[in-house]
mmCIF file of C-alpha atoms and ligand atoms in Angstrom:
data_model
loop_
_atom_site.group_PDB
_atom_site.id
_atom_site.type_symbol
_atom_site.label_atom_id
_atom_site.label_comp_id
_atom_site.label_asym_id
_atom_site.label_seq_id
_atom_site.Cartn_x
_atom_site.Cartn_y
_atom_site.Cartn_z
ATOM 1 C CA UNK J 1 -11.460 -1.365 -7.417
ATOM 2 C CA UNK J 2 -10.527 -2.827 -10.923
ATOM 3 C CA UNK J 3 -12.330 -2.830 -14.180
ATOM 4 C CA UNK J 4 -13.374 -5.841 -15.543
ATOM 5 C CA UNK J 5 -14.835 -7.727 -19.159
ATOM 6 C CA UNK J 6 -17.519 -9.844 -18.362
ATOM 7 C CA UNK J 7 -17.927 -11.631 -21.721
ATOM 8 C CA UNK J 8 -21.162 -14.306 -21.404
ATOM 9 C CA UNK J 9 -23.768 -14.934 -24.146
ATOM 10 C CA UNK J 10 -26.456 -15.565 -21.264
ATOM 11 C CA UNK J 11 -27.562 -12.473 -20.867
ATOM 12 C CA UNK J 12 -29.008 -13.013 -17.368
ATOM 13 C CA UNK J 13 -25.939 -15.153 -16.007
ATOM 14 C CA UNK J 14 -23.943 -11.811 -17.663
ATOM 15 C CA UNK J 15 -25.837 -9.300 -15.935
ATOM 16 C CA UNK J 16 -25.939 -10.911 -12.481
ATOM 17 C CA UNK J 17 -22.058 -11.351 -12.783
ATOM 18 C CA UNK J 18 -21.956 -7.366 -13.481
ATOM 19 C CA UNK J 19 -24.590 -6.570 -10.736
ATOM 20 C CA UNK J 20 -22.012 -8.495 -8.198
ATOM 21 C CA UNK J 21 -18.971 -7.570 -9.153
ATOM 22 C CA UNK J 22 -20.114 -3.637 -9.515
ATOM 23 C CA UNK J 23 -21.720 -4.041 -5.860
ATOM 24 C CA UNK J 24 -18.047 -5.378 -5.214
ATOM 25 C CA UNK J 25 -16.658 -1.620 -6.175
ATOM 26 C CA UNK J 26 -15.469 -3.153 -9.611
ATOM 27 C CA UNK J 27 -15.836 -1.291 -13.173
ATOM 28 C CA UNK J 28 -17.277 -3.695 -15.701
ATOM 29 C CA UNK J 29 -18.195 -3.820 -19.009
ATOM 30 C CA UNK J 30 -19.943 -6.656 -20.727
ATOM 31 C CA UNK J 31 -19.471 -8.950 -23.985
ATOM 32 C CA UNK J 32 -21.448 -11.424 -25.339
ATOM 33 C CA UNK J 33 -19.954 -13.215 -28.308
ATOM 34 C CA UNK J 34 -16.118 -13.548 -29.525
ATOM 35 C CA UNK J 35 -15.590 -10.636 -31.716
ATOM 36 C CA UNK J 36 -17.087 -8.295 -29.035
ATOM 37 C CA UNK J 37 -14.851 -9.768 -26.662
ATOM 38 C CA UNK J 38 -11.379 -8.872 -28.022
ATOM 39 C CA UNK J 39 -12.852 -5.636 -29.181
ATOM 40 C CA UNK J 40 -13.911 -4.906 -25.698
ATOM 41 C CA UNK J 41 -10.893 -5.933 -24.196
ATOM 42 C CA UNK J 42 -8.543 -3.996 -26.658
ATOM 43 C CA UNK J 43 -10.719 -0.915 -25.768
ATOM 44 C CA UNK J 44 -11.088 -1.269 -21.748
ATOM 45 C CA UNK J 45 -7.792 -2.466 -21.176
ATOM 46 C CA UNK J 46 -9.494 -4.199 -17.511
ATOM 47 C CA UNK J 47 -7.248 -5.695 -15.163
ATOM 48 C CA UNK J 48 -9.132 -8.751 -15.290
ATOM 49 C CA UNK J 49 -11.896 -10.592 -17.583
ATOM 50 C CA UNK J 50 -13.973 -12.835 -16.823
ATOM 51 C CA UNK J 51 -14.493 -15.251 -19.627
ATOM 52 C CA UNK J 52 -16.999 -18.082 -20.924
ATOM 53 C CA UNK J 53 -16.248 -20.734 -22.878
ATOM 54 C CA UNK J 54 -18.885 -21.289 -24.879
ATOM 55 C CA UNK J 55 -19.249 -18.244 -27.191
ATOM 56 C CA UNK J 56 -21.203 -17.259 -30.605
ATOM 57 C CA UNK J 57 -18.522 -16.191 -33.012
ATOM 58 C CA UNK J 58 -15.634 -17.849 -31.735
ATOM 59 C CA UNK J 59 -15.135 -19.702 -28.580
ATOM 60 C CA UNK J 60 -13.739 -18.570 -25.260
ATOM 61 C CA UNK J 61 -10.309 -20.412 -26.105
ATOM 62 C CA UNK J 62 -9.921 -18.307 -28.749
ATOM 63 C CA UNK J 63 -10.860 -15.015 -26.849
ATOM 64 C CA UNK J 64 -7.684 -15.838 -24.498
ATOM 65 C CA UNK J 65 -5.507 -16.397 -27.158
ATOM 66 C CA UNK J 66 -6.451 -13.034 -28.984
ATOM 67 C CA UNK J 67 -6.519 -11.376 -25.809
ATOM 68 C CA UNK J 68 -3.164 -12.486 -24.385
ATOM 69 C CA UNK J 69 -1.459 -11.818 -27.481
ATOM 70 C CA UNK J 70 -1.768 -8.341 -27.078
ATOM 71 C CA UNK J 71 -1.363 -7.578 -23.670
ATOM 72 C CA UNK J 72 -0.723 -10.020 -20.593
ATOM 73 C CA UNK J 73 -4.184 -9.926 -18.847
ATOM 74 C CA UNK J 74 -5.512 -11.852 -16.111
ATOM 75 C CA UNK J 75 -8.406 -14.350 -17.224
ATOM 76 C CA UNK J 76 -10.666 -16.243 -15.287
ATOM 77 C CA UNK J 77 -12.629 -19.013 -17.722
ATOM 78 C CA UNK J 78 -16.118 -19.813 -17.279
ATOM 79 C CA UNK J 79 -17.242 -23.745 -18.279
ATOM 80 C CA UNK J 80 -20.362 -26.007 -18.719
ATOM 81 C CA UNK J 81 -18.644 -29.122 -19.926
ATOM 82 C CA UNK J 82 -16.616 -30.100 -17.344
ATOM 83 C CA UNK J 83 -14.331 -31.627 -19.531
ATOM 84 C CA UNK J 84 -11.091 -31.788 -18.576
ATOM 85 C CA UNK J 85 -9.556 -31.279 -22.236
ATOM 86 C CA UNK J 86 -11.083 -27.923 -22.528
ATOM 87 C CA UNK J 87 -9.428 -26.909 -18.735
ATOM 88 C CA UNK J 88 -6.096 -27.913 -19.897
ATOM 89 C CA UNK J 89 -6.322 -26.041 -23.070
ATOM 90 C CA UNK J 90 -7.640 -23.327 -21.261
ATOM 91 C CA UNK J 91 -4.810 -22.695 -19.134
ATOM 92 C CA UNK J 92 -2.424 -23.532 -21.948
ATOM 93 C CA UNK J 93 -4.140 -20.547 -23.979
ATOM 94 C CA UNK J 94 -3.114 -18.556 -20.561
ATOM 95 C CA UNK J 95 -6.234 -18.296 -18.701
ATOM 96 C CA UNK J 96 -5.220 -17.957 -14.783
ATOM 97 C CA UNK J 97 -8.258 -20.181 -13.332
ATOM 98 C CA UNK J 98 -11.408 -21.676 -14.104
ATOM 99 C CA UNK J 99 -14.602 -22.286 -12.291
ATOM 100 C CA UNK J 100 -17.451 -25.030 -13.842
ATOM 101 C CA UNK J 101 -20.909 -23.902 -14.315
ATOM 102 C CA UNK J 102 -23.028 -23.432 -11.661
ATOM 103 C CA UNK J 103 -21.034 -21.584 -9.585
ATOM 104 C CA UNK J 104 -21.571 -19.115 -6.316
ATOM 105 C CA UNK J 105 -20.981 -15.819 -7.235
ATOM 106 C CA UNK J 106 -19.251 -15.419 -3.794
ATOM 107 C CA UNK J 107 -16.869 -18.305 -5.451
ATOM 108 C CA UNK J 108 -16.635 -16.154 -8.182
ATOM 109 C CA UNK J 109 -15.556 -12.788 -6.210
ATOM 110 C CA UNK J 110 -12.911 -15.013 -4.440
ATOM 111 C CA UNK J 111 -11.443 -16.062 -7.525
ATOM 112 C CA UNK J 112 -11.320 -12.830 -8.947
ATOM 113 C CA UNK J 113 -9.644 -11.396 -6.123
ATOM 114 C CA UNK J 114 -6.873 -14.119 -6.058
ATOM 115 C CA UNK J 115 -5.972 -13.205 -9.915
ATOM 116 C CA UNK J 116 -6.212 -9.488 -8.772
ATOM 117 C CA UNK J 117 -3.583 -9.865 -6.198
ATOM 118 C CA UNK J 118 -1.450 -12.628 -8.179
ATOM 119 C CA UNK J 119 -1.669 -9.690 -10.734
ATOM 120 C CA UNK J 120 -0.201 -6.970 -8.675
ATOM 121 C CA UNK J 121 2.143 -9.358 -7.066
ATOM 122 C CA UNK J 122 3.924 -10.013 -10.177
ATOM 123 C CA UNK J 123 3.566 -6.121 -11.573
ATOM 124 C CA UNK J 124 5.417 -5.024 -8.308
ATOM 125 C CA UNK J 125 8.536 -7.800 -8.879
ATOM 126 C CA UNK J 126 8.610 -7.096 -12.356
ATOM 127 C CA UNK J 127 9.333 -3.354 -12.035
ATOM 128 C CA UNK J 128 12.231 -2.678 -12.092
ATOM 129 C CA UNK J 129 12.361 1.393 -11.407
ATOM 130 C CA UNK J 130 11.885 2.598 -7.595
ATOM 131 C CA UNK J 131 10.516 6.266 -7.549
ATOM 132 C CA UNK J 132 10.454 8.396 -4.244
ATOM 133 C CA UNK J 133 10.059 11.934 -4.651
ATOM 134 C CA UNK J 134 13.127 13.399 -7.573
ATOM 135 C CA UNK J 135 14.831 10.252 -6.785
ATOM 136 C CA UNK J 136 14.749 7.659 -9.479
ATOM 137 C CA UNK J 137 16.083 4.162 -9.222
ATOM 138 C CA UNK J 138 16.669 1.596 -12.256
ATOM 139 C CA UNK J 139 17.293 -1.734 -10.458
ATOM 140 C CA UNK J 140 18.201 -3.804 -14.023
ATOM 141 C CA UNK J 141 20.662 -0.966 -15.250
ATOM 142 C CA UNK J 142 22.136 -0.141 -11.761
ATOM 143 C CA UNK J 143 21.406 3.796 -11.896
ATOM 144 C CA UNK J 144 20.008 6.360 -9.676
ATOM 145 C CA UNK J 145 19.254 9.824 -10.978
ATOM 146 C CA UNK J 146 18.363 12.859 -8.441
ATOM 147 C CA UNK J 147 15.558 15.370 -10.210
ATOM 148 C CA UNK J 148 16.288 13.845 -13.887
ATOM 149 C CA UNK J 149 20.526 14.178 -13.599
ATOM 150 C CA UNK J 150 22.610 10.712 -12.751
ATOM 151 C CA UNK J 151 23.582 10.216 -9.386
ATOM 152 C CA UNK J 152 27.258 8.521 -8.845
ATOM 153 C CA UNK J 153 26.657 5.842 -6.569
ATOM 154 C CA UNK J 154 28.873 3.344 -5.356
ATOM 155 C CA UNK J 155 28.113 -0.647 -6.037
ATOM 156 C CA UNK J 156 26.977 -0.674 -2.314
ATOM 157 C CA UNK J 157 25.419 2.566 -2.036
ATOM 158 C CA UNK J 158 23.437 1.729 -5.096
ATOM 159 C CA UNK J 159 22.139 -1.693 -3.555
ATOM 160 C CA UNK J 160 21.677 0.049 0.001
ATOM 161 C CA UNK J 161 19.438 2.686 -1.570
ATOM 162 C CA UNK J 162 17.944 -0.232 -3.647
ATOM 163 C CA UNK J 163 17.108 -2.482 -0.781
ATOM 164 C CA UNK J 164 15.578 0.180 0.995
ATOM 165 C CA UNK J 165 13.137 1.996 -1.552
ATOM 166 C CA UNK J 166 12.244 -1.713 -2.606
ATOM 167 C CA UNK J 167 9.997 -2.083 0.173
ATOM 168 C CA UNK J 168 9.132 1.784 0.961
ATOM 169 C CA UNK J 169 8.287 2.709 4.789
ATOM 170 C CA UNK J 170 9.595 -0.708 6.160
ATOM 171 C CA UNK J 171 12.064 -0.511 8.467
ATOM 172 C CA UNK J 172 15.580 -2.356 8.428
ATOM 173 C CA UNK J 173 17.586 -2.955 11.418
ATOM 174 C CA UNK J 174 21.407 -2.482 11.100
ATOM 175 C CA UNK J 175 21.572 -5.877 11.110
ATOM 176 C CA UNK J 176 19.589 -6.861 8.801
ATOM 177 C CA UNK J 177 21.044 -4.468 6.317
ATOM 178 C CA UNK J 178 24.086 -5.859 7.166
ATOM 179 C CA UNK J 179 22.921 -9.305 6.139
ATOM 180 C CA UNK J 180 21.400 -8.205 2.828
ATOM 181 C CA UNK J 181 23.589 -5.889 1.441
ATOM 182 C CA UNK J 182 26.926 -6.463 2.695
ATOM 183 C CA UNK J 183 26.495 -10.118 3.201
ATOM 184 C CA UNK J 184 28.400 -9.821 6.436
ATOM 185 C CA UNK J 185 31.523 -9.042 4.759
ATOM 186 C CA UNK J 186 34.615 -8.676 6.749
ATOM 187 C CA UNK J 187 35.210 -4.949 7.945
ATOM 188 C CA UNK J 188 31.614 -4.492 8.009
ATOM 189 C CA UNK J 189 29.365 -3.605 11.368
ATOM 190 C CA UNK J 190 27.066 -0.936 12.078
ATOM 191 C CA UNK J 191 28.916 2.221 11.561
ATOM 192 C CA UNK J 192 29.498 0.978 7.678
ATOM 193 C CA UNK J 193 26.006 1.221 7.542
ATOM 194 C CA UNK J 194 25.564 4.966 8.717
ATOM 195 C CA UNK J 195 28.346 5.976 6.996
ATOM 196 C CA UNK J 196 26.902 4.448 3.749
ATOM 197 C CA UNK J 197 23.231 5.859 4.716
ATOM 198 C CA UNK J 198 25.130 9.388 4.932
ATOM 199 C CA UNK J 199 26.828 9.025 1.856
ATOM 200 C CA UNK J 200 23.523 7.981 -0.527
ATOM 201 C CA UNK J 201 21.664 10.979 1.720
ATOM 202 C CA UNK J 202 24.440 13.366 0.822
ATOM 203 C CA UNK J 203 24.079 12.350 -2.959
ATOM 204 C CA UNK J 204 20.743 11.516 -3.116
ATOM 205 C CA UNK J 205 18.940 14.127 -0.251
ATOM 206 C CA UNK J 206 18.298 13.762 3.264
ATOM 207 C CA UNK J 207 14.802 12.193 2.717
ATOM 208 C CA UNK J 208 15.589 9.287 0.851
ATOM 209 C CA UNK J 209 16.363 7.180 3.599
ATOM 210 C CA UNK J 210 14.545 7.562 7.226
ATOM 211 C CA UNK J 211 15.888 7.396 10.196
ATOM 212 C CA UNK J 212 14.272 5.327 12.938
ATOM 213 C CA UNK J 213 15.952 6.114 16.187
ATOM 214 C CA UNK J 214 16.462 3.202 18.404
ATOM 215 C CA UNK J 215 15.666 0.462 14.846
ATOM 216 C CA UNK J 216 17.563 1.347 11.860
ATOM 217 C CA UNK J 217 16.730 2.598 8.587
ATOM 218 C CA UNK J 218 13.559 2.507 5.758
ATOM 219 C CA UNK J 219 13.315 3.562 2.075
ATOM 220 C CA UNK J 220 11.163 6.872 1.885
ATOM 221 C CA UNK J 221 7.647 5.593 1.544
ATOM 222 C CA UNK J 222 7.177 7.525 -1.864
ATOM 223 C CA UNK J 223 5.835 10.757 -0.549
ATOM 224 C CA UNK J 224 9.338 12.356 -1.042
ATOM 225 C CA UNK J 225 9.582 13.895 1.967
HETATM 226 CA CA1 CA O 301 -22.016 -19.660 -23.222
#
């Protein structure tokens, strides 16, 4: 579920849009000239709008630029002319995709859902704490910190534990572990890993990092057990 701005001047084409995307699961909230638009937007904070071109006020282009400016928001932009000069401006004003008037609204629920999940895609990599229970992980500064105090971590602790709680729950073989975070340097096999999963468990706690008898290793999946 995600709430989103609907911002149309038809009022029928707007309300059909709404009636589809809130039968979807979505939150939405409409607009129906410029002004309203970045008002709205500024107020709902959505996670996605859904945005003519044509517009009373000022024009859809002008929305997205408005929009964007404050906060990075995916936009999908709704056009009747067809003309090519107003898609590329579009997209250089940041609007994600476009679909020309008429259009299915099952095109329409596809599209959204593609800018939803490009959305969250690029969230996730962009993040660069890891949380699992006290355990706190800043990937850019290269520090771990145990219920709020600062963990002492070796450089390959720190990217073991990091490699692990970046994909919580999945599991990593010894090998592959191997791979990524030692990059099969010399002195290295198996046993360097459980000694190093021992270590980060010892300074970390024993639920950090999971055991999976017979497989290897995952990152706790963020329940903190
Ligand atoms: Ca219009």
């Amino acid at each position: 579920m995600a709430k989103i701005v609907v911002v149309e001047d038809e009022a029928e084409l707007a309300a059909a849009i709404a009636a589809r995307l809130r039968s979807d699961g979505h939150l939405v909230e409409i607009a129906a000239d410029g002004p309203a638009a970045v008002r709205t937007v500024a107020a709902a904070q959505p996670d996605a709008v859904v945005l003519d071109l044509m517009l009373p006020g000022f024009d859809g282009l002008e929305v997205c630029r408005q929009i964007q400016r404050d906060r990075p928001v995916p936009v999908i932009m709704l056009t009747a002319r067809g003309s090519e000069t107003d898609l590329v401006v579009g997209l250089e004003v940041g609007a994600d995709d476009y679909l020309s008037k008429p259009f299915s609204m099952r095109e329409l629920t596809a599209r959204i859902r593609a800018v939803l999940r490009r959305a969250e895609r690029s969230a996730r990599e962009t993040a660069t704490m890891l949380r699992t229970g006290e355990v706190e992980v800043d990937i850019s500064r290269r520090r771990a910190w145990r219920g709020g105090q600062l963990v002492g971590l070796t450089a390959t602790e720190f990217d073991l534990l990091a490699y692990l709680l970046a994909a919580p729950g999945v599991v990593r073989t010894r090998a592959e572990l191997l791979a990524e975070v030692w990059g099969y340097r010399d002195g290295a096999g198996p046993r360097t890993v459980d000694s190093h999963v021992r270590a980060v468990r010892g300074k970390c706690g024993p639920g950090v990092i999971r055991t999976v008898h017979g497989v290897g290793y995952a990152g706790a999946d963020g329940q903190g057990r």
